[in-house]
């Protein structure tokens, strides 16, 4: 099945709008060339919509200042204990408005009466996080390039960095703008380089807690006893988190994972350890950025780097900062990476269990083009498997809310009132995946009874607000076209009122699936 062999151009437009895009209120503007409409969107993403957006350097600075602000009442409490006993310490802590959690209180609550002058909520960090969430959703909801924005969502999930870890706050949005959006239609190697070196990734996967066992920093720490006043954990050796996740989640796939994961990773624990050694020295200059220095937010610090040659996947890499670029380029060209990533792309756009023949053609394009993502996507878009009329992919909560906003033509407005549009209530916190694996991309992960009921509640609330302002019957025809089933159309037609009709449309299988 291809756009040319579908029964009508409108049927092809419906597939293009909902399976590849993020939904449209009107199919007519897509025209008679749905495939051309999609291919024209294979380019770098346009700048995000929104104000108050900060780059990575500013994000690091704000988080560092937030931590500094958090430490002040603790320092004051310690001094109070030494001078006057525990009661005064408790008063200092209470006055500061501090809560138990690492991000609680200070970013959101006003100072209490009598609080020390230097203890204030660090509002700029909270505002940066809120602006990032709003910009991501508003851009997707209002964009005339919905395939571009869907690819941004896909790749941001593939290279997950998450607000679930406090140290990434102020950085996740910058990561998407700096490491993902410019590279969605270029060579995979360029996106991989940008993602792995970005301060958000280095912090999320603990590379700042890693140093070569034989590095100058570790040897210096081993020579001197720990000062009782020294703050924070010492860096005593390798942290393998980043190396393991780059191999397992970003490039080769799960070692020994088999066909269910798109192939075998083909690496060993020794490869993970050696890769971690290559990564030593790549750090975020937090102190300088906190002081306002105009420097890149990531740098190579030789004192933390493991000296000597490293061997990963049978290849030797010399000591120094060039080794990481060489290794990442090799991973981007590896056959297991082609299979793993092409399988994920096909799963995202076509089916939870994508056709092997389609994946094989995408792999072939990957090898021929050195992983040029626009060319790989062209192969996907031009494949007959991608145009099967039956929608089988279930929208995630984020996709459901974005497509609902696009259906109603609301643009950026809903996210001005509520930064995440109520997505968290549906079980998916924006930019806050629970693990480095990101959010699941299979229907059964989102079909639990509670998850379905939350969609009903969200749709009912949205319909109560908007149902009297739109004609759900006309909207269903204009947006879904030939995808609209007779039974669904009949239910909408027989609805008691506008809100009920709109709720039925939002909950219809034709709208919930793509």
PDB file of C-alpha atoms in Angstrom, residues 29 77 155 246 259 350 355 430:
ATOM      1  CA  UNK A  29      -4.594  21.754   3.208  1.00  0.00           C
ATOM      2  CA  UNK A  77      21.982  25.737  61.298  1.00  0.00           C
ATOM      3  CA  UNK A 155      14.685  11.607  19.354  1.00  0.00           C
ATOM      4  CA  UNK A 246      25.086   4.909  25.178  1.00  0.00           C
ATOM      5  CA  UNK A 259      15.250  -9.772  17.580  1.00  0.00           C
ATOM      6  CA  UNK A 350       4.313   1.851  11.721  1.00  0.00           C
ATOM      7  CA  UNK A 355       7.732  -5.617   9.433  1.00  0.00           C
ATOM      8  CA  UNK A 430       6.634  15.947  30.290  1.00  0.00           C
TER       9      UNK A 430
END
